[in-house]
Coordinates of C-alpha atoms (C1' of nucleotides) in Angstrom, one line a residue:
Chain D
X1 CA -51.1 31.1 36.7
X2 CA -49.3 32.4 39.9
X3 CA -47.0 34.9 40.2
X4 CA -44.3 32.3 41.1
X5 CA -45.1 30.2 38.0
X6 CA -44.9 33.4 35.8
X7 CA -41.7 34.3 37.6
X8 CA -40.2 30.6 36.3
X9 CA -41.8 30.4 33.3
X10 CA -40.7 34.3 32.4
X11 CA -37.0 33.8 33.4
X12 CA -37.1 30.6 31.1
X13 CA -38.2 32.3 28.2
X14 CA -35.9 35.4 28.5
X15 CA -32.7 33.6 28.8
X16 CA -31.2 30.7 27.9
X17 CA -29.7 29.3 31.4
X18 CA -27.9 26.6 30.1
X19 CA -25.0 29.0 30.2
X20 CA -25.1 28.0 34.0
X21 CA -24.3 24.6 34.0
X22 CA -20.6 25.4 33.1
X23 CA -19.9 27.8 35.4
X24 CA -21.3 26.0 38.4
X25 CA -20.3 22.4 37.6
X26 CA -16.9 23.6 37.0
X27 CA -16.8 25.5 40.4
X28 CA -17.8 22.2 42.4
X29 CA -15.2 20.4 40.4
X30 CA -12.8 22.9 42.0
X31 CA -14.1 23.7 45.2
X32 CA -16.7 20.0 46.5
X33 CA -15.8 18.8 49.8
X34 CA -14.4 15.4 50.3
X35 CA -17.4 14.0 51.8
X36 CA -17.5 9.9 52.8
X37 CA -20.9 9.2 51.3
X38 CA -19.2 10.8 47.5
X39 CA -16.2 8.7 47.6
X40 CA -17.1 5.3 45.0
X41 CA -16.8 3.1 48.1
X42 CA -20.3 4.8 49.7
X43 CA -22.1 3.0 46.6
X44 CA -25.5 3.2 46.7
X45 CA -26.6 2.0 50.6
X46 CA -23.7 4.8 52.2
X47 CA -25.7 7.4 49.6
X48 CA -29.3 6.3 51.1
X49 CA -27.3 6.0 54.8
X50 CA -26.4 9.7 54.7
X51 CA -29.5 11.3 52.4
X52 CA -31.6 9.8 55.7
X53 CA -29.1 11.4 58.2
X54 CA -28.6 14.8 56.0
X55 CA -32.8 15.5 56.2
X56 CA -32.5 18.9 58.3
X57 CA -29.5 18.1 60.1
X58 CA -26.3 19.8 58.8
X59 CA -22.9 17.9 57.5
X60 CA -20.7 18.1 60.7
X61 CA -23.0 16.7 62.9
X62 CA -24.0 13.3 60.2
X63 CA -20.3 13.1 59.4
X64 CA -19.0 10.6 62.9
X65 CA -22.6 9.1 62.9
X66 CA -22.3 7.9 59.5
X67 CA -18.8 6.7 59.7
X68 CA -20.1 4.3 62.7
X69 CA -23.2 3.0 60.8
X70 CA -22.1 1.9 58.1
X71 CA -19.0 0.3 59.8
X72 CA -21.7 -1.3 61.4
X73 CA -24.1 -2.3 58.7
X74 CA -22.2 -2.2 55.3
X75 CA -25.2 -4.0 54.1
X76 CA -29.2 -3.0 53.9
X77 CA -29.4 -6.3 55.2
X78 CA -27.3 -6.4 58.3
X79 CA -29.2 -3.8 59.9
X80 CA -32.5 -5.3 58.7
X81 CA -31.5 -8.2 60.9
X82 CA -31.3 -5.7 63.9
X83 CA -34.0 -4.7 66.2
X84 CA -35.0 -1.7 65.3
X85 CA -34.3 0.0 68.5
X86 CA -30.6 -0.6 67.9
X87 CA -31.1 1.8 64.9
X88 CA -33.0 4.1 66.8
X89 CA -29.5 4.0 69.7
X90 CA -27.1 4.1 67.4
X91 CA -29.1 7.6 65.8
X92 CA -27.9 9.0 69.1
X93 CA -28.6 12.7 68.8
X94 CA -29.1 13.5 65.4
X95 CA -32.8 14.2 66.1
X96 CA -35.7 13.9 64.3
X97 CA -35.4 10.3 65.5
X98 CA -38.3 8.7 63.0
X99 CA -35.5 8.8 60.6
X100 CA -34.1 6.1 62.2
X101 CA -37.1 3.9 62.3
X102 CA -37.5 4.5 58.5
X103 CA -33.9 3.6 57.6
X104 CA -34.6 0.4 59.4
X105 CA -37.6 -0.2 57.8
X106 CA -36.0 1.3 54.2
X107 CA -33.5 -1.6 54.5
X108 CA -36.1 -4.0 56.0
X109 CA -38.1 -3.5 52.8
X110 CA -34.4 -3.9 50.5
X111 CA -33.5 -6.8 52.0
X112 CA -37.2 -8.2 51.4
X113 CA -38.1 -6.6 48.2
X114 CA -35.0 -6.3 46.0
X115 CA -32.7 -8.8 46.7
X116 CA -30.6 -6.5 49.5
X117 CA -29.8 -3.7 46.9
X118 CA -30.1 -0.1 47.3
X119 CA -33.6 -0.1 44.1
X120 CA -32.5 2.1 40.9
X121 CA -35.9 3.6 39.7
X122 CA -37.2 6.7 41.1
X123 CA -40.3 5.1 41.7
X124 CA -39.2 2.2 44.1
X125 CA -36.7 4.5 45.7
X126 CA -40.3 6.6 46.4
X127 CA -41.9 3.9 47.8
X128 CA -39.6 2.8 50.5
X129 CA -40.0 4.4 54.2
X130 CA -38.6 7.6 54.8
X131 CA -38.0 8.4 50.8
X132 CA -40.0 11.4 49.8
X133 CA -39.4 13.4 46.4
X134 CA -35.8 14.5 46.9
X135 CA -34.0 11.8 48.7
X136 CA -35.8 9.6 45.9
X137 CA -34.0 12.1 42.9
X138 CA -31.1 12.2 44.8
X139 CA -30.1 8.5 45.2
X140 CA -31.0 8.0 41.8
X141 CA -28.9 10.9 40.6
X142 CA -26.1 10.6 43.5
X143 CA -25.9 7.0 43.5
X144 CA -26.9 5.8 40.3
X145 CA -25.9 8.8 37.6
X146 CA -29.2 9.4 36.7
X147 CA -30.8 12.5 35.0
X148 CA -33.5 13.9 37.9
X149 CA -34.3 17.5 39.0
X150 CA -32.9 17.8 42.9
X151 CA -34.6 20.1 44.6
X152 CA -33.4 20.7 48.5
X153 CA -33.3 23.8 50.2
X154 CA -30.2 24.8 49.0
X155 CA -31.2 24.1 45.5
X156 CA -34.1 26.5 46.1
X157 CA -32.3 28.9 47.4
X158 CA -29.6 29.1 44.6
X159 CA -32.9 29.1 42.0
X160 CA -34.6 31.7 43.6
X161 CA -31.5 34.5 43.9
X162 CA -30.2 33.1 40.7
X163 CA -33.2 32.8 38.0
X164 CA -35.8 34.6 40.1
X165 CA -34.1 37.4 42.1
X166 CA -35.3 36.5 45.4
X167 CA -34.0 36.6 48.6
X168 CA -35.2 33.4 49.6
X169 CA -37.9 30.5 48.4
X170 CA -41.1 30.5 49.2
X171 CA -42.2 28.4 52.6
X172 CA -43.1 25.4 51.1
X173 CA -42.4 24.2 47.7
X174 CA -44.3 25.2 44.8
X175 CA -45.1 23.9 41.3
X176 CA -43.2 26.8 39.7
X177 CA -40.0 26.0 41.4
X178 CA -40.3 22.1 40.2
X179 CA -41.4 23.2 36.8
X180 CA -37.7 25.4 37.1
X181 CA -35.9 22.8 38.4
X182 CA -36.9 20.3 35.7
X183 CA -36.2 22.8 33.5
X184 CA -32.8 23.2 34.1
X185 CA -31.7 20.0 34.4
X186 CA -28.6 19.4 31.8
X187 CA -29.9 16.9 28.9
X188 CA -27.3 14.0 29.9
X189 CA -27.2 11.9 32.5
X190 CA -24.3 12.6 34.1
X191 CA -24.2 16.2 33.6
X192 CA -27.1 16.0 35.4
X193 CA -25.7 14.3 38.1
X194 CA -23.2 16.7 38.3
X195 CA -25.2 19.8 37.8
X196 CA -27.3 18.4 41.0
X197 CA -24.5 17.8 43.2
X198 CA -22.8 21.5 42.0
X199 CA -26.2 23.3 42.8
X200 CA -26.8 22.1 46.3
X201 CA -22.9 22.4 47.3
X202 CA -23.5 26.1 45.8
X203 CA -26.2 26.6 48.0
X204 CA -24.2 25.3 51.0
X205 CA -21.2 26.9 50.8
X206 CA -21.4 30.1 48.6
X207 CA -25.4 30.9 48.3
X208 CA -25.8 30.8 51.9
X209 CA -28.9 31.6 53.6
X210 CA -28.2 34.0 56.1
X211 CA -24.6 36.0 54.4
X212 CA -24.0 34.9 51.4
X213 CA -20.3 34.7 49.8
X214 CA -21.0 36.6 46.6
X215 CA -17.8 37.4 45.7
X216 CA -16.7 33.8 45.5
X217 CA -19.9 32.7 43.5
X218 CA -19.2 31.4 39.5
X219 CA -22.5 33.0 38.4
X220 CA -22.9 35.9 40.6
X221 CA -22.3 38.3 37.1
X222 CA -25.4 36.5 35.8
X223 CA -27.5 36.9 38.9
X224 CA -30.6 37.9 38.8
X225 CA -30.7 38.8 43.1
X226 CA -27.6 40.6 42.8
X227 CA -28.9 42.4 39.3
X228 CA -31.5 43.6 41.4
X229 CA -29.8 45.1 43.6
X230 CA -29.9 41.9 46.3
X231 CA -33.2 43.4 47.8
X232 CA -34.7 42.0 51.1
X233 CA -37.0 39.3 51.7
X234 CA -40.9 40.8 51.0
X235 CA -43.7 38.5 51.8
X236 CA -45.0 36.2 54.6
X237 CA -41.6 35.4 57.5
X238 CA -40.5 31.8 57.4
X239 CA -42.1 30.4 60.0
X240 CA -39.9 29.9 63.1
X241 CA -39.9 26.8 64.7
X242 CA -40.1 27.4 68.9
X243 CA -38.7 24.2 70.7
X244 CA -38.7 25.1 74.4
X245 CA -41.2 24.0 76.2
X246 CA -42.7 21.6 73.3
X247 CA -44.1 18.1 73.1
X248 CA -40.6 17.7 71.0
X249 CA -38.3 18.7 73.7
X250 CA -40.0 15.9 76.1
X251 CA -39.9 13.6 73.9
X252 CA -36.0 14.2 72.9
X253 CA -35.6 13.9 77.1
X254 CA -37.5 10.9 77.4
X255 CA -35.9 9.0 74.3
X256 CA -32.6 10.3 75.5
X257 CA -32.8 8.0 78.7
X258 CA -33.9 5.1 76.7
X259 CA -31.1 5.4 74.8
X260 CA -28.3 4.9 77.3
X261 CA -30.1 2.1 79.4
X262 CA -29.8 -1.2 78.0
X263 CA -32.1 -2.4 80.0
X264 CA -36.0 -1.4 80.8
X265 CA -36.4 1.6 82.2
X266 CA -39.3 1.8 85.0
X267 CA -41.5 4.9 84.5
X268 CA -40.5 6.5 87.7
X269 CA -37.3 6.8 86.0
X270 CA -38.8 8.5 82.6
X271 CA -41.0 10.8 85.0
X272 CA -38.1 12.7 86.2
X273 CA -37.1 14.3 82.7
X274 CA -40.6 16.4 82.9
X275 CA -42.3 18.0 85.8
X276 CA -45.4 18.8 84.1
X277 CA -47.4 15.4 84.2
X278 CA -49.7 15.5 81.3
X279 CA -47.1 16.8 79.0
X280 CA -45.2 14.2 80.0
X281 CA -47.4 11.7 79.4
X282 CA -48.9 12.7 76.2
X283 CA -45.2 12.7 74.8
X284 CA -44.6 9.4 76.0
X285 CA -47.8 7.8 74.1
X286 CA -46.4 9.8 71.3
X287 CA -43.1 7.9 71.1
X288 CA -45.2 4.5 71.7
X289 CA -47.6 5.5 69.0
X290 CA -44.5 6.1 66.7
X291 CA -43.1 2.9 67.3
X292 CA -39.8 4.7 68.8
X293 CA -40.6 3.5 72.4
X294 CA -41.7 -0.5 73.4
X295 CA -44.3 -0.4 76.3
X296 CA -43.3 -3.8 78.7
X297 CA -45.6 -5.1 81.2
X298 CA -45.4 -3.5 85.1
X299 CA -45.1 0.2 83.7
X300 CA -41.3 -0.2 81.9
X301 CA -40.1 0.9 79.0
X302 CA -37.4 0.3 76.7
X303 CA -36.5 1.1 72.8
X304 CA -38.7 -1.0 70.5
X305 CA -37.8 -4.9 69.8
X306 CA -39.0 -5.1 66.3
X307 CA -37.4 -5.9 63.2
X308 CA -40.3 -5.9 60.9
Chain H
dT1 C1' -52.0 23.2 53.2
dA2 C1' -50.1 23.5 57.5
dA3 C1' -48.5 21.3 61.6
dT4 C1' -45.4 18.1 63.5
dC5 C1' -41.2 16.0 64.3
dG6 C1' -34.8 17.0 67.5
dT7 C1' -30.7 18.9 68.2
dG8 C1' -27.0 22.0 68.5
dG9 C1' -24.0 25.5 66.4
dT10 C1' -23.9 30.4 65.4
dG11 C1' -24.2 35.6 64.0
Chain T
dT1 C1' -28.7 36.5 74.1
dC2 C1' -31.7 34.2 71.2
dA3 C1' -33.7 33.8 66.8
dC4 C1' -32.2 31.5 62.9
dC5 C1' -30.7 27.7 60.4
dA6 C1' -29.4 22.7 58.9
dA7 C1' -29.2 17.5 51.9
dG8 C1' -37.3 16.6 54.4
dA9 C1' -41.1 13.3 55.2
dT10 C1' -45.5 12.4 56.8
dT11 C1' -50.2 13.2 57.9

DNA sequence: TAATCGTGGTG
DNA sequence: TCACCAAGATT
């Protein structure tokens, strides 16, 4: 057993945090934002729409891109019947721009695979395109009222000053922090729903990462970082991601011009975002190889055709 | 497991 | 100014 898993499986045993669901679901009925993809009218596609746009991209910057999509495609299915390029241009510049291609093929697979709705069960959810552990719990939980342990990054972050008096979460995600999570979850469904919605809005707007609002947190008597003494992060740095200078920047240049030409764009065009020529070119079979970028005969390129 | 994958606001 | 940070998934 690590030290983490002891850590989780220790602060179960000691306490009963059940008392916490109270406190913290009663704070986000008080204090939730009025976001678009909460309101009943999202249903379950506008919930998918803005999980996909939400992956490492914060709320202010999803907020008009979301709006637009879904005025767009208020169906799975009408932007299944879209190239998938169009998804990739109307992404504009959220970043991480695969996200875009796996919407498109999310709905692709919904239109094709379950009668053009949003699937209920974890399972299918997991198996669609883009869906990994969390955004599979949290359309099932967000969308559907189901009981599932949501575990995001802010989720983490409230567990690990909360229950394990830590700073901050380890890099990646361990066993012991699922174990936790699952733990905690409230017994019925839609406390649970509730309860996963409360913790991650915690974590957003209270249990911050870098200066955290203490004073205005519902369980901060019952905190086991602030118990402690809110000591400092010990342990390995979280890794810092460099972006200057990288294969990612190029290809955010290149993908950029694609994006406002509607038609092909010759390569003597794309070769003036990079000066370095093998950078340049090893990005640019990147985007190809990722199906974001539609080689044409004659050395032009434009934003990929399919719809499969 | 660790690296890769965008973009822009901010303390 | 410049690291840090933002509702992860994939390989």
């Amino acid at each position: 057993m690590t030290a983490t898993t002891e850590d989780a499986a220790n602060a179960a045993q000691d306490h009963d945090y059940t008392d916490l669901h109270a406190p913290v679901v009663d704070w986000f009925d008080a204090h939730a934002r009025d976001l678009p993809w909460r309101r009943p009218e999202a249903g379950a596609w506008g919930v998918m729409v803005s999980e996909f746009m939400l992956q490492q991209t914060p709320v202010a910057r999803v907020l008009p891109v979301y709006e637009q999509w879904l005025k767009r495609w208020p169906r799975p299915a009408d932007l299944a019947a879209e190239p998938s390029g169009e998804a990739v241009r109307a992404w504009g510049r959220l970043g991480y721009p695969r996200r875009a291609l796996r919407l498109h093929g999310a709905a692709s697979a919904i239109a094709e695979r379950h009668g053009g709705d949003v699937p209920k069960e974890h399972a299918q959810l997991l198996a669609l395109p883009g869906v990994g552990e969390y955004t599979a719990a949290a359309v099932a939980s967000f969308a559907y009222g189901q009981r599932h342990a949501v575990l995001d990054t802010n989720v983490r972050r409230v567990f690990a000053r909360a229950v394990n008096g830590r700073q901050y979460p380890p890099n990646a995600t361990t066993a012991a922090e699922r174990k936790l999570a699952r733990m905690l979850v409230p017994a019925d469904d839609a406390t649970a729903a509730r309860w996963a919605a409360a913790t991650m809005e915690l974590g957003a707007l209270v249990c911050t990462a870098r200066t955290p609002v203490c004073g205005r947190c519902p369980i901060a008597d019952r905190c086991a970082w602030q118990r402690a003494g809110a000591p400092e992060h010990e342990g390995p740095p979280r890794r810092t991601q460099t972006y200057a200078g990288t294969d990612r920047q190029v290809r955010g240049r290149l993908l950029a011009v694609l994006r406002e030409s509607d038609a092909p764009v010759p390569q003597a065009v794309l070769d003036r975002v990079w000066h370095e020529p093998v950078q340049r070119a090893r990005a640019l079979d990147g985007l190809v190889a990722d199906g974001l970028v539609e080689p044409l005969a004659g050395g032009e390129y434009r934003l990929p055709q399919s719809r499969g």
